[in-house]
Amino acid sequence: FALKNYLEGSLAGDIYALKELRLVICRNEDNQPLGFIDLFDFDPKNKRAGVAIVIENKQNRGQGLGSEALELLIDYAFSVIDLHQLYANILSDNTASISLFQKYEFKQVGVKRDWHFENGNFKDEILFQLIKK
């Protein structure tokens, strides 16, 4: 309800006004929402944005939904809004996301040591970058 009200009352879809774009990932057969993919920290001057993706339920992962969504988002970012680069921040133990982004030629360019504190432990966050060819 809150998300619906936000979307109806906002400039949803206007990446230039909001500096972000959140898209819902759905399965074609039933149009059921399964996750989100975002462009955030949109910087048109420097032609870059961050990318985040989540598939909510574990049973929906590993079916190519995230891969298809990321491929479409990369094409949109580079072809439609003419970005020069995308980046992603991924926790070092999130091997599935690391593999997904590497599949689309995102390169590891840095590590933020002890960046997240979770369950009594610190985790590193890896910075990945994709520059338009």
Coordinates of N, CA, C and O in Angstrom, one line a residue, residues 44-121:
P44 N 24.0 12.4 -14.2 CA 24.1 12.6 -15.7 C 25.3 13.4 -16.1 O 25.8 13.3 -17.3
K45 N 25.8 14.3 -15.3 CA 26.9 15.1 -15.7 C 28.2 14.2 -15.9 O 28.9 14.4 -16.9
N46 N 28.4 13.3 -15.0 CA 29.5 12.4 -15.2 C 29.2 11.0 -15.8 O 30.0 10.1 -15.9
K47 N 27.9 10.9 -16.2 CA 27.4 9.8 -17.0 C 27.6 8.4 -16.3 O 28.1 7.5 -16.9
R48 N 27.2 8.4 -15.0 CA 27.3 7.1 -14.3 C 26.1 6.9 -13.3 O 25.4 7.9 -13.0
A49 N 26.0 5.7 -12.9 CA 25.0 5.3 -11.9 C 25.4 4.0 -11.3 O 26.1 3.2 -11.9
G50 N 24.8 3.8 -10.1 CA 25.0 2.5 -9.4 C 23.9 1.6 -9.8 O 22.8 2.0 -10.2
V51 N 24.2 0.3 -9.7 CA 23.2 -0.8 -10.0 C 23.0 -1.7 -8.7 O 24.0 -2.0 -8.1
A52 N 21.8 -1.9 -8.4 CA 21.4 -2.9 -7.3 C 20.4 -3.8 -7.8 O 19.5 -3.4 -8.6
I53 N 20.4 -5.1 -7.4 CA 19.4 -6.0 -7.8 C 19.1 -7.0 -6.6 O 20.0 -7.3 -5.9
V54 N 17.9 -7.4 -6.5 CA 17.5 -8.3 -5.5 C 16.3 -9.2 -6.0 O 15.4 -8.6 -6.6
I55 N 16.5 -10.5 -5.9 CA 15.4 -11.4 -6.1 C 14.9 -11.9 -4.7 O 15.7 -12.5 -4.0
E56 N 13.7 -11.5 -4.3 CA 13.2 -11.7 -3.0 C 13.4 -13.1 -2.4 O 14.1 -13.3 -1.4
N57 N 12.7 -14.1 -3.0 CA 12.7 -15.4 -2.4 C 13.8 -16.3 -3.1 O 14.0 -16.3 -4.3
K58 N 14.4 -17.1 -2.2 CA 15.6 -17.9 -2.7 C 15.1 -18.9 -3.8 O 15.9 -19.2 -4.7
Q59 N 13.9 -19.4 -3.7 CA 13.4 -20.4 -4.7 C 13.3 -19.7 -6.1 O 13.2 -20.5 -7.1
N60 N 13.2 -18.4 -6.2 CA 13.2 -17.7 -7.5 C 14.6 -17.4 -8.1 O 14.7 -16.9 -9.2
R61 N 15.6 -17.6 -7.3 CA 17.0 -17.3 -7.7 C 17.5 -18.5 -8.6 O 17.0 -19.6 -8.5
G62 N 18.5 -18.2 -9.4 CA 19.1 -19.2 -10.2 C 18.3 -19.6 -11.4 O 18.6 -20.6 -12.1
Q63 N 17.3 -18.8 -11.8 CA 16.4 -19.1 -12.9 C 16.7 -18.2 -14.1 O 16.0 -18.2 -15.1
G64 N 17.7 -17.3 -14.0 CA 18.0 -16.4 -15.1 C 17.2 -15.1 -15.0 O 17.4 -14.2 -15.9
L65 N 16.4 -14.9 -14.0 CA 15.6 -13.6 -13.9 C 16.5 -12.4 -13.7 O 16.4 -11.4 -14.3
G66 N 17.4 -12.5 -12.7 CA 18.4 -11.5 -12.4 C 19.3 -11.2 -13.6 O 19.6 -10.0 -13.9
S67 N 19.7 -12.2 -14.3 CA 20.6 -12.1 -15.4 C 19.9 -11.3 -16.6 O 20.4 -10.4 -17.1
E68 N 18.6 -11.7 -16.8 CA 17.9 -11.0 -17.9 C 17.6 -9.6 -17.5 O 17.8 -8.7 -18.4
A69 N 17.3 -9.3 -16.3 CA 17.0 -8.0 -15.8 C 18.3 -7.1 -15.9 O 18.3 -6.0 -16.4
L70 N 19.5 -7.7 -15.5 CA 20.7 -6.9 -15.6 C 21.1 -6.6 -17.0 O 21.5 -5.5 -17.3
E71 N 20.9 -7.6 -17.9 CA 21.3 -7.4 -19.3 C 20.4 -6.3 -19.9 O 20.9 -5.4 -20.6
L72 N 19.1 -6.3 -19.6 CA 18.2 -5.2 -20.1 C 18.6 -3.9 -19.5 O 18.5 -2.8 -20.2
L73 N 18.9 -3.8 -18.2 CA 19.2 -2.6 -17.6 C 20.5 -2.0 -18.1 O 20.6 -0.8 -18.4
I74 N 21.5 -2.8 -18.4 CA 22.8 -2.3 -19.0 C 22.5 -1.7 -20.4 O 23.0 -0.7 -20.7
D75 N 21.7 -2.4 -21.2 CA 21.4 -1.9 -22.5 C 20.7 -0.6 -22.4 O 21.0 0.4 -23.1
Y76 N 19.7 -0.5 -21.5 CA 19.0 0.8 -21.3 C 19.9 1.9 -20.8 O 19.9 3.0 -21.4
A77 N 20.8 1.6 -19.9 CA 21.7 2.6 -19.3 C 22.6 3.1 -20.4 O 22.9 4.3 -20.5
F78 N 23.2 2.3 -21.2 CA 24.2 2.7 -22.2 C 23.5 3.2 -23.5 O 24.0 4.1 -24.1
S79 N 22.4 2.6 -23.9 CA 21.8 3.0 -25.2 C 20.8 4.1 -25.1 O 20.7 5.0 -26.0
V80 N 20.0 4.1 -24.0 CA 18.9 5.1 -23.9 C 19.3 6.3 -23.2 O 19.1 7.5 -23.6
I81 N 19.9 6.2 -22.0 CA 20.2 7.4 -21.2 C 21.7 7.7 -21.3 O 22.2 8.6 -20.7
D82 N 22.4 7.0 -22.2 CA 23.8 7.3 -22.6 C 24.7 7.5 -21.5 O 25.5 8.4 -21.4
L83 N 24.7 6.5 -20.5 CA 25.7 6.5 -19.5 C 27.0 6.0 -20.0 O 27.1 5.2 -21.0
H84 N 28.1 6.4 -19.3 CA 29.4 5.9 -19.7 C 29.8 4.7 -18.8 O 30.6 3.9 -19.2
Q85 N 29.3 4.7 -17.6 CA 29.7 3.6 -16.7 C 28.6 3.3 -15.6 O 27.8 4.2 -15.3
L86 N 28.7 2.1 -15.2 CA 27.8 1.6 -14.1 C 28.7 1.0 -13.0 O 29.8 0.5 -13.3
Y87 N 28.3 1.0 -11.8 CA 29.0 0.4 -10.7 C 28.1 -0.4 -9.8 O 26.9 -0.1 -9.8
A88 N 28.6 -1.3 -9.1 CA 27.9 -2.1 -8.1 C 28.8 -2.3 -6.9 O 30.0 -2.6 -7.0
N89 N 28.1 -2.3 -5.7 CA 28.8 -2.6 -4.4 C 28.2 -3.9 -3.9 O 27.0 -4.0 -3.7
I90 N 29.1 -4.9 -3.8 CA 28.6 -6.3 -3.5 C 29.4 -6.8 -2.3 O 30.7 -6.7 -2.3
L91 N 28.7 -7.3 -1.3 CA 29.4 -8.0 -0.2 C 30.3 -9.1 -0.6 O 29.9 -9.9 -1.5
S92 N 31.4 -9.3 0.0 CA 32.4 -10.2 -0.5 C 31.9 -11.7 -0.4 O 32.4 -12.5 -1.2
D93 N 31.0 -12.0 0.4 CA 30.5 -13.3 0.6 C 29.2 -13.6 -0.3 O 28.7 -14.7 -0.3
N94 N 28.8 -12.6 -1.1 CA 27.7 -12.8 -2.0 C 28.2 -13.3 -3.4 O 28.2 -12.6 -4.4
T95 N 28.6 -14.6 -3.4 CA 29.2 -15.1 -4.6 C 28.2 -15.2 -5.8 O 28.7 -15.0 -7.0
A96 N 27.0 -15.3 -5.6 CA 26.0 -15.4 -6.7 C 26.0 -14.0 -7.4 O 26.0 -13.9 -8.6
S97 N 25.9 -12.9 -6.6 CA 25.9 -11.6 -7.2 C 27.2 -11.3 -7.9 O 27.3 -10.7 -9.0
I98 N 28.3 -11.7 -7.3 CA 29.6 -11.4 -7.9 C 29.7 -12.1 -9.3 O 30.1 -11.5 -10.3
S99 N 29.3 -13.4 -9.3 CA 29.3 -14.1 -10.6 C 28.4 -13.5 -11.6 O 28.7 -13.4 -12.8
L100 N 27.2 -13.0 -11.2 CA 26.3 -12.4 -12.1 C 26.9 -11.1 -12.7 O 26.9 -11.0 -14.0
F101 N 27.5 -10.2 -11.9 CA 28.0 -9.0 -12.5 C 29.3 -9.3 -13.3 O 29.5 -8.6 -14.3
Q102 N 30.1 -10.3 -12.9 CA 31.3 -10.6 -13.7 C 30.8 -11.2 -15.1 O 31.5 -11.0 -16.1
K103 N 29.7 -11.9 -15.1 CA 29.2 -12.5 -16.4 C 29.0 -11.3 -17.4 O 29.2 -11.5 -18.6
Y104 N 28.6 -10.2 -16.9 CA 28.4 -9.0 -17.8 C 29.5 -8.0 -17.8 O 29.4 -6.9 -18.1
E105 N 30.7 -8.6 -17.5 CA 32.0 -7.9 -17.6 C 32.3 -6.8 -16.7 O 33.1 -5.9 -16.9
F106 N 31.5 -6.7 -15.5 CA 31.9 -5.8 -14.5 C 33.2 -6.2 -13.9 O 33.4 -7.4 -13.7
K107 N 34.1 -5.3 -13.7 CA 35.5 -5.6 -13.2 C 35.6 -5.1 -11.7 O 35.1 -4.0 -11.4
Q108 N 36.3 -5.9 -10.9 CA 36.5 -5.5 -9.5 C 37.6 -4.4 -9.6 O 38.6 -4.6 -10.2
V109 N 37.2 -3.3 -9.0 CA 38.2 -2.1 -9.0 C 38.6 -1.7 -7.6 O 39.4 -0.8 -7.4
G110 N 38.0 -2.3 -6.5 CA 38.3 -1.9 -5.2 C 37.6 -2.7 -4.1 O 36.7 -3.4 -4.4
V111 N 38.2 -2.7 -2.9 CA 37.6 -3.4 -1.8 C 37.5 -2.4 -0.6 O 38.5 -1.8 -0.3
K112 N 36.3 -2.3 0.0 CA 36.1 -1.5 1.2 C 36.2 -2.5 2.3 O 35.3 -3.3 2.5
R113 N 37.3 -2.5 3.1 CA 37.5 -3.5 4.2 C 36.6 -3.2 5.3 O 36.4 -2.0 5.7
D114 N 36.1 -4.3 5.9 CA 35.3 -4.2 7.1 C 34.1 -3.1 7.0 O 33.9 -2.4 7.9
W115 N 33.5 -3.1 5.9 CA 32.5 -2.1 5.5 C 31.2 -2.3 6.2 O 30.5 -1.3 6.5
H116 N 30.7 -3.5 6.3 CA 29.4 -3.9 6.9 C 29.6 -4.7 8.2 O 30.4 -5.6 8.2
F117 N 28.9 -4.3 9.2 CA 28.9 -5.0 10.4 C 27.6 -5.8 10.5 O 26.5 -5.2 10.5
E118 N 27.7 -7.1 10.6 CA 26.5 -8.0 10.5 C 26.8 -9.2 11.4 O 27.8 -9.9 11.2
N119 N 25.8 -9.5 12.3 CA 25.9 -10.7 13.1 C 27.2 -10.7 13.9 O 27.8 -11.8 14.0
G120 N 27.7 -9.6 14.4 CA 28.9 -9.6 15.2 C 30.2 -9.6 14.4 O 31.3 -9.7 15.0
N121 N 30.1 -9.6 13.1 CA 31.3 -9.7 12.2 C 31.3 -8.5 11.2 O 30.3 -8.1 10.7

